[in-house]
Amino acid sequence: RKLKFHEQKLLKKVNLYSWKNESAHKETSIMRRYHVQGREDYSKYNNLCGMITKTVAKLKTLPQDDAYRIEKTQQLLTKLYEMGVISDTTNLSSVEKISVSSFC
């Protein structure tokens, strides 16, 4: 049957091809592998990874000889190294590849 006007408007807001639970399989496998207790912890780690990668992307847009970029890059690398998230403090390429499993 032909959809009514209000039904068509509702369907415009819904994407039928991607579901919220598509990433749930990946979440549960990581939670089991690294013994993460709850989904809230996983989502916090995931948000933290996103914020770190955004920061790295913004730092990479600055010129390489910029004093601010050098200072903030060193601060970020030392902080992540001291936390045990990355294994070396030489460059930003190791920080780009950071994932939730790095925190576990």
PDB file of C-alpha atoms in Angstrom:
ATOM      1  CA  ARG A   1       0.000   0.000   0.000  1.00  0.00           C
ATOM      2  CA  LYS A   2       1.016   3.559  -0.448  1.00  0.00           C
ATOM      3  CA  LEU A   3       2.326   5.178   2.711  1.00  0.00           C
ATOM      4  CA  LYS A   4       0.460   8.096   4.176  1.00  0.00           C
ATOM      5  CA  PHE A   5       2.108  11.485   4.451  1.00  0.00           C
ATOM      6  CA  HIS A   6       2.968  11.268   8.150  1.00  0.00           C
ATOM      7  CA  GLU A   7       4.372   7.750   7.675  1.00  0.00           C
ATOM      8  CA  GLN A   8       6.677   8.983   4.925  1.00  0.00           C
ATOM      9  CA  LYS A   9       7.873  11.827   7.140  1.00  0.00           C
ATOM     10  CA  LEU A  10       8.654   9.379   9.935  1.00  0.00           C
ATOM     11  CA  LEU A  11      10.584   7.098   7.598  1.00  0.00           C
ATOM     12  CA  LYS A  12      12.759   9.996   6.430  1.00  0.00           C
ATOM     13  CA  LYS A  13      14.203  10.234   9.943  1.00  0.00           C
ATOM     14  CA  VAL A  14      14.981   6.520  10.245  1.00  0.00           C
ATOM     15  CA  ASN A  15      17.854   4.766   8.533  1.00  0.00           C
ATOM     16  CA  LEU A  16      16.733   1.189   7.959  1.00  0.00           C
ATOM     17  CA  TYR A  17      20.147   0.010   6.811  1.00  0.00           C
ATOM     18  CA  SER A  18      22.223   0.666   9.918  1.00  0.00           C
ATOM     19  CA  TRP A  19      21.195  -0.481  13.361  1.00  0.00           C
ATOM     20  CA  LYS A  20      22.396   0.657  16.749  1.00  0.00           C
ATOM     21  CA  ASN A  21      23.244  -2.904  17.710  1.00  0.00           C
ATOM     22  CA  GLU A  22      25.623  -3.552  14.798  1.00  0.00           C
ATOM     23  CA  SER A  23      28.631  -2.698  16.943  1.00  0.00           C
ATOM     24  CA  ALA A  24      27.297  -4.699  19.899  1.00  0.00           C
ATOM     25  CA  HIS A  25      29.061  -7.841  18.694  1.00  0.00           C
ATOM     26  CA  LYS A  26      32.401  -6.050  18.654  1.00  0.00           C
ATOM     27  CA  GLU A  27      31.680  -4.533  22.064  1.00  0.00           C
ATOM     28  CA  THR A  28      30.854  -7.843  23.678  1.00  0.00           C
ATOM     29  CA  SER A  29      33.883  -9.599  22.231  1.00  0.00           C
ATOM     30  CA  ILE A  30      36.221  -6.886  23.534  1.00  0.00           C
ATOM     31  CA  MET A  31      34.429  -6.823  26.887  1.00  0.00           C
ATOM     32  CA  ARG A  32      34.860 -10.582  27.251  1.00  0.00           C
ATOM     33  CA  ARG A  33      38.467 -10.648  26.071  1.00  0.00           C
ATOM     34  CA  TYR A  34      39.674  -7.872  28.391  1.00  0.00           C
ATOM     35  CA  HIS A  35      37.194  -8.470  31.254  1.00  0.00           C
ATOM     36  CA  VAL A  36      35.577  -5.039  31.048  1.00  0.00           C
ATOM     37  CA  GLN A  37      32.787  -5.057  33.621  1.00  0.00           C
ATOM     38  CA  GLY A  38      30.104  -2.927  31.989  1.00  0.00           C
ATOM     39  CA  ARG A  39      29.068  -1.270  28.758  1.00  0.00           C
ATOM     40  CA  GLU A  40      29.465   2.124  30.407  1.00  0.00           C
ATOM     41  CA  ASP A  41      33.169   1.448  30.911  1.00  0.00           C
ATOM     42  CA  TYR A  42      33.530   0.363  27.289  1.00  0.00           C
ATOM     43  CA  SER A  43      31.725   3.460  26.037  1.00  0.00           C
ATOM     44  CA  LYS A  44      33.920   5.704  28.225  1.00  0.00           C
ATOM     45  CA  TYR A  45      37.052   4.071  26.814  1.00  0.00           C
ATOM     46  CA  ASN A  46      35.652   4.435  23.302  1.00  0.00           C
ATOM     47  CA  ASN A  47      34.864   8.127  23.834  1.00  0.00           C
ATOM     48  CA  LEU A  48      38.341   8.661  25.249  1.00  0.00           C
ATOM     49  CA  CYS A  49      39.885   7.045  22.159  1.00  0.00           C
ATOM     50  CA  GLY A  50      37.804   9.312  19.949  1.00  0.00           C
ATOM     51  CA  MET A  51      38.871  12.423  21.841  1.00  0.00           C
ATOM     52  CA  ILE A  52      42.533  11.413  21.634  1.00  0.00           C
ATOM     53  CA  THR A  53      42.371  10.774  17.885  1.00  0.00           C
ATOM     54  CA  LYS A  54      40.590  14.116  17.342  1.00  0.00           C
ATOM     55  CA  THR A  55      43.306  15.878  19.321  1.00  0.00           C
ATOM     56  CA  VAL A  56      46.022  14.172  17.285  1.00  0.00           C
ATOM     57  CA  ALA A  57      44.284  15.134  14.041  1.00  0.00           C
ATOM     58  CA  LYS A  58      44.118  18.780  15.147  1.00  0.00           C
ATOM     59  CA  LEU A  59      47.757  18.725  16.223  1.00  0.00           C
ATOM     60  CA  LYS A  60      48.770  17.337  12.835  1.00  0.00           C
ATOM     61  CA  THR A  61      47.123  20.266  11.052  1.00  0.00           C
ATOM     62  CA  LEU A  62      49.570  22.659  12.736  1.00  0.00           C
ATOM     63  CA  PRO A  63      52.996  23.239  11.162  1.00  0.00           C
ATOM     64  CA  GLN A  64      55.683  20.847  12.398  1.00  0.00           C
ATOM     65  CA  ASP A  65      57.953  23.605  13.677  1.00  0.00           C
ATOM     66  CA  ASP A  66      55.189  25.294  15.694  1.00  0.00           C
ATOM     67  CA  ALA A  67      56.148  25.601  19.381  1.00  0.00           C
ATOM     68  CA  TYR A  68      52.600  24.908  20.577  1.00  0.00           C
ATOM     69  CA  ARG A  69      52.389  21.703  18.534  1.00  0.00           C
ATOM     70  CA  ILE A  70      55.737  20.452  19.827  1.00  0.00           C
ATOM     71  CA  GLU A  71      54.834  21.200  23.444  1.00  0.00           C
ATOM     72  CA  LYS A  72      51.369  19.628  23.342  1.00  0.00           C
ATOM     73  CA  THR A  73      52.615  16.608  21.396  1.00  0.00           C
ATOM     74  CA  GLN A  74      55.261  15.950  24.037  1.00  0.00           C
ATOM     75  CA  GLN A  75      52.703  16.350  26.827  1.00  0.00           C
ATOM     76  CA  LEU A  76      50.271  13.959  25.157  1.00  0.00           C
ATOM     77  CA  LEU A  77      52.928  11.368  24.377  1.00  0.00           C
ATOM     78  CA  THR A  78      54.406  11.401  27.884  1.00  0.00           C
ATOM     79  CA  LYS A  79      50.994  11.193  29.531  1.00  0.00           C
ATOM     80  CA  LEU A  80      49.896   8.238  27.397  1.00  0.00           C
ATOM     81  CA  TYR A  81      53.267   6.526  27.873  1.00  0.00           C
ATOM     82  CA  GLU A  82      53.094   6.922  31.661  1.00  0.00           C
ATOM     83  CA  MET A  83      49.567   5.506  31.611  1.00  0.00           C
ATOM     84  CA  GLY A  84      50.863   2.504  29.679  1.00  0.00           C
ATOM     85  CA  VAL A  85      48.662   3.073  26.659  1.00  0.00           C
ATOM     86  CA  ILE A  86      51.498   3.463  24.133  1.00  0.00           C
ATOM     87  CA  SER A  87      54.900   1.796  24.100  1.00  0.00           C
ATOM     88  CA  ASP A  88      57.100   4.629  22.793  1.00  0.00           C
ATOM     89  CA  THR A  89      57.138   8.418  22.892  1.00  0.00           C
ATOM     90  CA  THR A  90      58.803   9.067  19.564  1.00  0.00           C
ATOM     91  CA  ASN A  91      55.943  10.138  17.278  1.00  0.00           C
ATOM     92  CA  LEU A  92      52.196  10.592  16.899  1.00  0.00           C
ATOM     93  CA  SER A  93      51.703   7.608  14.600  1.00  0.00           C
ATOM     94  CA  SER A  94      51.411   5.252  17.576  1.00  0.00           C
ATOM     95  CA  VAL A  95      48.727   7.479  19.097  1.00  0.00           C
ATOM     96  CA  GLU A  96      46.661   7.452  15.884  1.00  0.00           C
ATOM     97  CA  LYS A  97      46.250   3.678  16.134  1.00  0.00           C
ATOM     98  CA  ILE A  98      44.957   3.757  19.708  1.00  0.00           C
ATOM     99  CA  SER A  99      41.874   1.657  20.468  1.00  0.00           C
ATOM    100  CA  VAL A 100      39.764   0.571  23.414  1.00  0.00           C
ATOM    101  CA  SER A 101      41.918  -2.504  23.900  1.00  0.00           C
ATOM    102  CA  SER A 102      44.907  -0.219  24.524  1.00  0.00           C
ATOM    103  CA  PHE A 103      43.331   0.918  27.786  1.00  0.00           C
ATOM    104  CA  CYS A 104      42.511  -2.570  29.028  1.00  0.00           C
TER     105      CYS A 104
END
